[in-house]
Amino acid sequence: MSPHPKAELHLHVEGTLEPAMALRLAARNGVTLRHRDVEALSAAYDFRDLQSFLDLYYECMAVLRTAADFEELLAAYLVRAAADGVTRAEVFFDPQAHTSRDVPLAVVMQGLLAAIDGQEAVSVGLIPCFVRHLPASDALASLQDLEPWADLLLGVGLDSTELGHPPSEFAEVFALARSWGLHTVAHAGEEGPPAYVWEALDVLGVERVDHGIRCIEDDALVRRLAADGVPLTVCPLSNVRLRCVADLAAHPLPRLLDAGVVVALASDDPAYFGGYVGATYDAVQVAYGWSEADLGRLAAMSLGAAFTG
Ligand SMILES: [Zn+2]
């Protein structure tokens, strides 16, 4: 485990739902999952691509019903994160994934805020993400629903199914969020082309790009990211698990760093992708033969990429 103080800037709280917790909450809330035990549910975590992961991800989310469920979920993550040296977490959640199944936004916010207040080890910012598989009009309505909590939010993001859903569709939503003084980030260039990263930068005006790894196919884009110091939140274990890259040896992370791109290593959906952020640092250390000093520089870079500490 890497002990270096670090920030985790690409973490979906719904993606920290471990099979054991999913089954426990399912029993507590009377929700039936297709997979009835930890072995069967764990075996189902063998994904072909982003969409096959998302299908199971949204199915498991059905167990999250009450404020206590959201509090337990985030609290468990924060304990794990602190053990990995995380001092700052900027945590994503998907409001539409909960309101669309009749869980009120107030329930989600109450639970997440209680988890943050219940600990002191990790400084936490919350970033609601809009899901791209629903229309931009739905995202706009979701942002308007969030207005009572706007002062408690760090920023907004964009996630879920990327291909076929270019960032520019959400320009109006992001403009409104920026007018409220919120930071902006977006998933782009995970499965989608470099053009989506350009759109995230130039149309949405994002300050960080989540994943962004396909920028490596566009030299001008890599130069732009490096010159402007726009960080990428890079999640190598996720990229391998979802087959965006064949393995860590093929991952562009070392090339991005060599090109001067600011990178914040993160775990994405760690319950599903085989490792929390500490395991992510361990994996890249082994894959690339990096020293403890190299990991320390990466950890410091992640803290520098955080919006606030
Ligand atoms: Zn993500």
mmCIF file of C-alpha atoms and ligand atoms in Angstrom:
data_model
loop_
_atom_site.group_PDB
_atom_site.id
_atom_site.type_symbol
_atom_site.label_atom_id
_atom_site.label_comp_id
_atom_site.label_asym_id
_atom_site.label_seq_id
_atom_site.Cartn_x
_atom_site.Cartn_y
_atom_site.Cartn_z
ATOM 1 C CA MET A 1 0.000 0.000 0.000
ATOM 2 C CA SER A 2 1.224 3.455 -0.868
ATOM 3 C CA PRO A 3 1.355 5.622 2.269
ATOM 4 C CA HIS A 4 1.773 8.915 0.444
ATOM 5 C CA PRO A 5 -0.857 11.576 1.214
ATOM 6 C CA LYS A 6 -2.982 11.838 -1.891
ATOM 7 C CA ALA A 7 -6.247 13.093 -3.363
ATOM 8 C CA GLU A 8 -8.795 10.835 -5.009
ATOM 9 C CA LEU A 9 -10.537 12.867 -7.705
ATOM 10 C CA HIS A 10 -12.362 10.216 -9.739
ATOM 11 C CA LEU A 11 -14.499 8.075 -7.483
ATOM 12 C CA HIS A 12 -18.174 7.252 -7.957
ATOM 13 C CA VAL A 13 -19.672 6.564 -4.557
ATOM 14 C CA GLU A 14 -22.100 4.112 -6.174
ATOM 15 C CA GLY A 15 -19.033 2.275 -7.482
ATOM 16 C CA THR A 16 -17.864 1.528 -3.951
ATOM 17 C CA LEU A 17 -20.826 -0.799 -3.394
ATOM 18 C CA GLU A 18 -19.120 -4.068 -2.479
ATOM 19 C CA PRO A 19 -21.053 -7.296 -3.185
ATOM 20 C CA ALA A 20 -21.412 -8.036 0.540
ATOM 21 C CA MET A 21 -22.876 -4.596 1.245
ATOM 22 C CA ALA A 22 -25.157 -4.834 -1.808
ATOM 23 C CA LEU A 23 -26.588 -8.113 -0.538
ATOM 24 C CA ARG A 24 -26.928 -6.806 3.030
ATOM 25 C CA LEU A 25 -28.784 -3.681 1.907
ATOM 26 C CA ALA A 26 -30.902 -5.751 -0.502
ATOM 27 C CA ALA A 27 -32.056 -7.924 2.413
ATOM 28 C CA ARG A 28 -32.654 -4.885 4.632
ATOM 29 C CA ASN A 29 -34.700 -3.085 1.989
ATOM 30 C CA GLY A 30 -36.541 -6.070 0.512
ATOM 31 C CA VAL A 31 -34.863 -5.695 -2.884
ATOM 32 C CA THR A 32 -34.269 -8.806 -5.002
ATOM 33 C CA LEU A 33 -31.011 -9.009 -6.972
ATOM 34 C CA ARG A 34 -30.464 -11.504 -9.795
ATOM 35 C CA HIS A 35 -27.315 -12.725 -8.034
ATOM 36 C CA ARG A 36 -28.182 -14.044 -4.559
ATOM 37 C CA ASP A 37 -24.790 -14.562 -2.922
ATOM 38 C CA VAL A 38 -21.359 -12.918 -2.812
ATOM 39 C CA GLU A 39 -19.781 -15.563 -5.083
ATOM 40 C CA ALA A 40 -22.432 -15.222 -7.788
ATOM 41 C CA LEU A 41 -22.469 -11.435 -7.612
ATOM 42 C CA SER A 42 -18.668 -11.245 -7.654
ATOM 43 C CA ALA A 43 -18.584 -13.575 -10.676
ATOM 44 C CA ALA A 44 -20.952 -11.233 -12.492
ATOM 45 C CA TYR A 45 -18.295 -8.499 -12.290
ATOM 46 C CA ASP A 46 -16.654 -9.785 -15.515
ATOM 47 C CA PHE A 47 -17.292 -6.998 -17.959
ATOM 48 C CA ARG A 48 -16.853 -6.866 -21.719
ATOM 49 C CA ASP A 49 -16.996 -3.082 -21.991
ATOM 50 C CA LEU A 50 -18.386 0.067 -20.405
ATOM 51 C CA GLN A 51 -22.002 -0.784 -21.224
ATOM 52 C CA SER A 52 -21.926 -4.307 -19.755
ATOM 53 C CA PHE A 53 -20.520 -2.818 -16.541
ATOM 54 C CA LEU A 54 -23.138 -0.062 -16.459
ATOM 55 C CA ASP A 55 -25.969 -2.589 -16.811
ATOM 56 C CA LEU A 56 -24.928 -4.417 -13.611
ATOM 57 C CA TYR A 57 -23.969 -1.154 -11.883
ATOM 58 C CA TYR A 58 -27.451 0.292 -12.241
ATOM 59 C CA GLU A 59 -29.028 -3.011 -11.235
ATOM 60 C CA CYS A 60 -27.062 -3.121 -7.965
ATOM 61 C CA MET A 61 -27.894 0.522 -7.228
ATOM 62 C CA ALA A 62 -31.489 -0.575 -6.590
ATOM 63 C CA VAL A 63 -30.450 -1.623 -3.079
ATOM 64 C CA LEU A 64 -29.736 2.016 -2.118
ATOM 65 C CA ARG A 65 -33.050 3.293 -0.743
ATOM 66 C CA THR A 66 -32.615 5.264 2.485
ATOM 67 C CA ALA A 67 -30.389 8.034 3.801
ATOM 68 C CA ALA A 68 -28.767 5.435 6.072
ATOM 69 C CA ASP A 69 -27.835 3.371 2.994
ATOM 70 C CA PHE A 70 -26.053 6.302 1.357
ATOM 71 C CA GLU A 71 -24.385 7.229 4.633
ATOM 72 C CA GLU A 72 -23.066 3.677 5.155
ATOM 73 C CA LEU A 73 -21.838 3.516 1.564
ATOM 74 C CA LEU A 74 -19.841 6.739 1.673
ATOM 75 C CA ALA A 75 -18.645 6.166 5.258
ATOM 76 C CA ALA A 76 -17.217 2.761 4.296
ATOM 77 C CA TYR A 77 -15.402 4.315 1.347
ATOM 78 C CA LEU A 78 -13.925 7.092 3.480
ATOM 79 C CA VAL A 79 -12.523 4.575 5.965
ATOM 80 C CA ARG A 80 -10.861 2.667 3.116
ATOM 81 C CA ALA A 81 -9.631 5.867 1.496
ATOM 82 C CA ALA A 82 -8.069 7.173 4.699
ATOM 83 C CA ALA A 83 -6.223 3.859 5.079
ATOM 84 C CA ASP A 84 -4.806 4.412 1.561
ATOM 85 C CA GLY A 85 -3.483 7.856 2.498
ATOM 86 C CA VAL A 86 -6.316 9.832 0.915
ATOM 87 C CA THR A 87 -6.606 13.224 2.603
ATOM 88 C CA ARG A 88 -8.867 14.793 -0.025
ATOM 89 C CA ALA A 89 -11.691 13.090 -1.970
ATOM 90 C CA GLU A 90 -13.818 14.799 -4.593
ATOM 91 C CA VAL A 91 -16.624 12.269 -4.809
ATOM 92 C CA PHE A 92 -19.025 11.720 -7.706
ATOM 93 C CA PHE A 93 -22.632 10.637 -7.326
ATOM 94 C CA ASP A 94 -25.394 10.205 -9.921
ATOM 95 C CA PRO A 95 -28.579 11.989 -8.761
ATOM 96 C CA GLN A 96 -30.608 10.832 -11.775
ATOM 97 C CA ALA A 97 -29.772 7.183 -11.066
ATOM 98 C CA HIS A 98 -31.592 7.570 -7.751
ATOM 99 C CA THR A 99 -34.392 10.028 -8.511
ATOM 100 C CA SER A 100 -35.334 7.928 -11.566
ATOM 101 C CA ARG A 101 -36.175 5.069 -9.174
ATOM 102 C CA ASP A 102 -38.102 7.343 -6.835
ATOM 103 C CA VAL A 103 -35.396 7.882 -4.232
ATOM 104 C CA PRO A 104 -35.709 11.600 -3.402
ATOM 105 C CA LEU A 105 -32.673 13.802 -3.845
ATOM 106 C CA ALA A 106 -33.074 14.926 -0.214
ATOM 107 C CA VAL A 107 -32.550 11.326 0.917
ATOM 108 C CA VAL A 108 -29.359 11.008 -1.125
ATOM 109 C CA MET A 109 -27.981 14.339 0.084
ATOM 110 C CA GLN A 110 -28.892 13.681 3.728
ATOM 111 C CA GLY A 111 -27.017 10.377 3.695
ATOM 112 C CA LEU A 112 -23.918 11.653 1.888
ATOM 113 C CA LEU A 113 -23.641 14.754 4.057
ATOM 114 C CA ALA A 114 -24.031 12.681 7.237
ATOM 115 C CA ALA A 115 -21.147 10.441 6.168
ATOM 116 C CA ILE A 116 -18.938 13.468 5.520
ATOM 117 C CA ASP A 117 -19.821 15.023 8.878
ATOM 118 C CA GLY A 118 -19.257 11.713 10.676
ATOM 119 C CA GLN A 119 -15.496 11.677 10.098
ATOM 120 C CA GLU A 120 -12.521 14.004 10.041
ATOM 121 C CA ALA A 121 -9.847 11.966 8.270
ATOM 122 C CA VAL A 122 -10.747 12.947 4.703
ATOM 123 C CA SER A 123 -11.699 16.373 3.360
ATOM 124 C CA VAL A 124 -14.609 15.699 0.979
ATOM 125 C CA GLY A 125 -16.198 17.612 -1.886
ATOM 126 C CA LEU A 126 -19.325 16.340 -3.629
ATOM 127 C CA ILE A 127 -19.703 16.403 -7.428
ATOM 128 C CA PRO A 128 -23.087 15.303 -8.825
ATOM 129 C CA CYS A 129 -22.684 13.871 -12.318
ATOM 130 C CA PHE A 130 -25.280 13.911 -15.070
ATOM 131 C CA VAL A 131 -25.797 10.658 -16.935
ATOM 132 C CA ARG A 132 -25.318 10.895 -20.665
ATOM 133 C CA HIS A 133 -27.725 8.103 -21.568
ATOM 134 C CA LEU A 134 -30.594 10.415 -20.564
ATOM 135 C CA PRO A 135 -31.302 13.599 -22.552
ATOM 136 C CA ALA A 136 -29.755 16.946 -21.687
ATOM 137 C CA SER A 137 -33.203 18.223 -20.695
ATOM 138 C CA ASP A 138 -33.246 15.608 -17.921
ATOM 139 C CA ALA A 139 -29.777 16.713 -16.776
ATOM 140 C CA LEU A 140 -30.944 20.319 -16.683
ATOM 141 C CA ALA A 141 -33.937 19.362 -14.534
ATOM 142 C CA SER A 142 -31.615 17.409 -12.244
ATOM 143 C CA LEU A 143 -29.319 20.421 -11.841
ATOM 144 C CA GLN A 144 -32.304 22.630 -11.015
ATOM 145 C CA ASP A 145 -33.388 20.069 -8.381
ATOM 146 C CA LEU A 146 -29.937 20.413 -6.812
ATOM 147 C CA GLU A 147 -30.221 24.175 -6.358
ATOM 148 C CA PRO A 148 -31.168 24.012 -2.624
ATOM 149 C CA TRP A 149 -27.830 22.253 -1.997
ATOM 150 C CA ALA A 150 -25.756 24.322 -4.440
ATOM 151 C CA ASP A 151 -23.652 25.853 -1.657
ATOM 152 C CA LEU A 152 -22.755 22.357 -0.431
ATOM 153 C CA LEU A 153 -21.601 21.101 -3.830
ATOM 154 C CA LEU A 154 -18.093 21.388 -5.234
ATOM 155 C CA GLY A 155 -18.952 21.084 -8.897
ATOM 156 C CA VAL A 156 -20.773 19.069 -11.531
ATOM 157 C CA GLY A 157 -19.655 16.260 -13.812
ATOM 158 C CA LEU A 158 -20.803 14.091 -16.698
ATOM 159 C CA ASP A 159 -20.630 10.292 -16.776
ATOM 160 C CA SER A 160 -22.247 7.036 -17.924
ATOM 161 C CA THR A 161 -22.491 5.813 -21.531
ATOM 162 C CA GLU A 162 -20.004 7.847 -23.555
ATOM 163 C CA LEU A 163 -20.172 6.678 -27.165
ATOM 164 C CA GLY A 164 -22.873 8.474 -29.133
ATOM 165 C CA HIS A 165 -23.308 11.141 -26.446
ATOM 166 C CA PRO A 166 -20.855 13.984 -27.153
ATOM 167 C CA PRO A 167 -20.256 16.480 -24.323
ATOM 168 C CA SER A 168 -21.576 19.382 -26.417
ATOM 169 C CA GLU A 169 -25.147 18.113 -25.870
ATOM 170 C CA PHE A 170 -24.801 19.313 -22.270
ATOM 171 C CA ALA A 171 -23.501 22.836 -22.925
ATOM 172 C CA GLU A 172 -26.542 24.567 -21.417
ATOM 173 C CA VAL A 173 -26.416 22.453 -18.254
ATOM 174 C CA PHE A 174 -22.750 23.213 -17.686
ATOM 175 C CA ALA A 175 -23.218 26.919 -18.397
ATOM 176 C CA LEU A 176 -25.875 27.080 -15.677
ATOM 177 C CA ALA A 177 -23.657 25.205 -13.208
ATOM 178 C CA ARG A 178 -20.773 27.579 -13.924
ATOM 179 C CA SER A 179 -23.113 30.557 -13.352
ATOM 180 C CA TRP A 180 -23.684 29.188 -9.854
ATOM 181 C CA GLY A 181 -19.925 29.203 -9.226
ATOM 182 C CA LEU A 182 -19.571 25.407 -9.414
ATOM 183 C CA HIS A 183 -16.467 23.700 -10.755
ATOM 184 C CA THR A 184 -16.907 21.555 -13.862
ATOM 185 C CA VAL A 185 -15.466 18.195 -14.887
ATOM 186 C CA ALA A 186 -16.567 15.601 -17.443
ATOM 187 C CA HIS A 187 -15.780 12.044 -18.434
ATOM 188 C CA ALA A 188 -14.397 12.200 -21.963
ATOM 189 C CA GLY A 189 -11.967 10.167 -24.035
ATOM 190 C CA GLU A 190 -12.510 6.926 -22.119
ATOM 191 C CA GLU A 191 -14.212 4.999 -24.925
ATOM 192 C CA GLY A 192 -15.057 8.153 -26.855
ATOM 193 C CA PRO A 193 -12.731 9.831 -29.385
ATOM 194 C CA PRO A 194 -10.328 12.731 -28.778
ATOM 195 C CA ALA A 195 -12.982 15.028 -30.290
ATOM 196 C CA TYR A 196 -15.053 14.489 -27.145
ATOM 197 C CA VAL A 197 -12.155 15.733 -25.008
ATOM 198 C CA TRP A 198 -11.859 18.851 -27.161
ATOM 199 C CA GLU A 199 -15.614 19.432 -26.702
ATOM 200 C CA ALA A 200 -15.374 18.971 -22.946
ATOM 201 C CA LEU A 201 -12.645 21.629 -22.865
ATOM 202 C CA ASP A 202 -13.970 24.107 -25.408
ATOM 203 C CA VAL A 203 -17.758 23.714 -25.173
ATOM 204 C CA LEU A 204 -18.301 22.681 -21.548
ATOM 205 C CA GLY A 205 -15.271 24.592 -20.231
ATOM 206 C CA VAL A 206 -14.248 21.797 -17.874
ATOM 207 C CA GLU A 207 -11.356 22.316 -15.481
ATOM 208 C CA ARG A 208 -10.461 18.611 -15.313
ATOM 209 C CA VAL A 209 -11.111 15.717 -17.677
ATOM 210 C CA ASP A 210 -12.097 12.349 -16.247
ATOM 211 C CA HIS A 211 -10.203 9.523 -17.997
ATOM 212 C CA GLY A 212 -9.232 11.427 -21.146
ATOM 213 C CA ILE A 213 -6.792 8.680 -22.075
ATOM 214 C CA ARG A 214 -7.689 8.662 -25.777
ATOM 215 C CA CYS A 215 -6.089 12.116 -25.982
ATOM 216 C CA ILE A 216 -2.942 10.101 -26.638
ATOM 217 C CA GLU A 217 -4.215 9.649 -30.229
ATOM 218 C CA ASP A 218 -4.083 13.415 -30.832
ATOM 219 C CA ASP A 219 -0.727 15.158 -30.345
ATOM 220 C CA ALA A 220 -2.275 18.633 -30.457
ATOM 221 C CA LEU A 221 -4.700 17.660 -27.704
ATOM 222 C CA VAL A 222 -1.915 16.291 -25.488
ATOM 223 C CA ARG A 223 0.003 19.552 -25.993
ATOM 224 C CA ARG A 224 -3.110 21.564 -25.115
ATOM 225 C CA LEU A 225 -3.726 19.609 -21.893
ATOM 226 C CA ALA A 226 -0.090 19.940 -20.850
ATOM 227 C CA ALA A 227 0.174 23.634 -21.742
ATOM 228 C CA ASP A 228 -3.016 24.574 -19.914
ATOM 229 C CA GLY A 229 -2.316 22.276 -16.967
ATOM 230 C CA VAL A 230 -5.728 20.614 -17.286
ATOM 231 C CA PRO A 231 -5.499 17.470 -15.144
ATOM 232 C CA LEU A 232 -6.696 14.064 -16.273
ATOM 233 C CA THR A 233 -8.129 11.784 -13.597
ATOM 234 C CA VAL A 234 -6.673 8.507 -14.796
ATOM 235 C CA CYS A 235 -8.011 5.146 -13.606
ATOM 236 C CA PRO A 236 -5.784 2.382 -15.004
ATOM 237 C CA LEU A 237 -7.497 -0.549 -13.251
ATOM 238 C CA SER A 238 -10.865 0.583 -14.607
ATOM 239 C CA ASN A 239 -9.450 0.992 -18.117
ATOM 240 C CA VAL A 240 -8.096 -2.564 -18.083
ATOM 241 C CA ARG A 241 -11.254 -4.068 -16.559
ATOM 242 C CA LEU A 242 -13.492 -2.357 -19.133
ATOM 243 C CA ARG A 243 -11.041 -3.250 -21.906
ATOM 244 C CA CYS A 244 -10.320 0.310 -22.950
ATOM 245 C CA VAL A 245 -6.694 -0.905 -22.949
ATOM 246 C CA ALA A 246 -5.388 -4.481 -23.149
ATOM 247 C CA ASP A 247 -3.260 -4.259 -20.012
ATOM 248 C CA LEU A 248 -1.217 -1.821 -17.957
ATOM 249 C CA ALA A 249 1.762 -2.226 -20.291
ATOM 250 C CA ALA A 250 -0.395 -0.791 -23.088
ATOM 251 C CA HIS A 251 -1.824 2.011 -20.943
ATOM 252 C CA PRO A 252 -0.815 5.554 -21.978
ATOM 253 C CA LEU A 253 -0.171 6.717 -18.382
ATOM 254 C CA PRO A 254 3.654 6.809 -18.687
ATOM 255 C CA ARG A 255 3.432 8.600 -22.051
ATOM 256 C CA LEU A 256 1.027 11.184 -20.626
ATOM 257 C CA LEU A 257 3.409 11.936 -17.768
ATOM 258 C CA ASP A 258 6.369 12.139 -20.165
ATOM 259 C CA ALA A 259 4.374 14.666 -22.222
ATOM 260 C CA GLY A 260 3.898 16.866 -19.171
ATOM 261 C CA VAL A 261 0.199 16.174 -18.634
ATOM 262 C CA VAL A 262 -0.994 16.558 -15.046
ATOM 263 C CA VAL A 263 -2.412 13.231 -13.904
ATOM 264 C CA ALA A 264 -4.385 12.334 -10.792
ATOM 265 C CA LEU A 265 -4.495 8.556 -10.350
ATOM 266 C CA ALA A 266 -7.841 7.268 -9.096
ATOM 267 C CA SER A 267 -9.958 4.130 -8.792
ATOM 268 C CA ASP A 268 -13.255 5.082 -10.540
ATOM 269 C CA ASP A 269 -15.618 2.292 -9.347
ATOM 270 C CA PRO A 270 -13.299 0.331 -7.077
ATOM 271 C CA ALA A 271 -15.764 -2.298 -5.843
ATOM 272 C CA TYR A 272 -16.263 -3.339 -9.459
ATOM 273 C CA PHE A 273 -12.769 -2.846 -10.874
ATOM 274 C CA GLY A 274 -10.581 -4.798 -8.491
ATOM 275 C CA GLY A 275 -8.916 -2.161 -6.367
ATOM 276 C CA TYR A 276 -9.138 1.040 -4.370
ATOM 277 C CA VAL A 277 -6.701 3.889 -4.871
ATOM 278 C CA GLY A 278 -3.913 2.331 -2.822
ATOM 279 C CA ALA A 279 -4.073 -0.795 -4.978
ATOM 280 C CA THR A 280 -4.044 1.441 -8.042
ATOM 281 C CA TYR A 281 -0.759 3.048 -6.971
ATOM 282 C CA ASP A 282 0.648 -0.401 -6.155
ATOM 283 C CA ALA A 283 -0.352 -1.732 -9.577
ATOM 284 C CA VAL A 284 1.287 1.060 -11.567
ATOM 285 C CA GLN A 285 4.411 0.808 -9.418
ATOM 286 C CA VAL A 286 4.744 -2.860 -10.349
ATOM 287 C CA ALA A 287 3.744 -2.393 -14.003
ATOM 288 C CA TYR A 288 6.145 0.461 -14.722
ATOM 289 C CA GLY A 289 8.901 -0.246 -12.206
ATOM 290 C CA TRP A 290 8.371 3.083 -10.470
ATOM 291 C CA SER A 291 10.128 3.974 -7.209
ATOM 292 C CA GLU A 292 8.543 5.162 -3.974
ATOM 293 C CA ALA A 293 9.771 8.658 -4.906
ATOM 294 C CA ASP A 294 7.897 8.363 -8.222
ATOM 295 C CA LEU A 295 4.722 7.405 -6.345
ATOM 296 C CA GLY A 296 5.260 10.312 -3.974
ATOM 297 C CA ARG A 297 5.411 12.698 -6.940
ATOM 298 C CA LEU A 298 2.214 11.184 -8.364
ATOM 299 C CA ALA A 299 0.461 11.549 -5.020
ATOM 300 C CA ALA A 300 1.586 15.184 -4.746
ATOM 301 C CA MET A 301 0.341 15.777 -8.299
ATOM 302 C CA SER A 302 -3.094 14.441 -7.321
ATOM 303 C CA LEU A 303 -3.283 16.884 -4.410
ATOM 304 C CA GLY A 304 -2.307 19.719 -6.743
ATOM 305 C CA ALA A 305 -5.127 18.725 -9.121
ATOM 306 C CA ALA A 306 -7.770 18.945 -6.376
ATOM 307 C CA PHE A 307 -10.088 21.960 -6.439
ATOM 308 C CA THR A 308 -9.639 22.598 -2.732
ATOM 309 C CA GLY A 309 -7.913 20.789 0.076
HETATM 310 ZN ZN ZN B 1 -15.821 7.344 -13.846
#
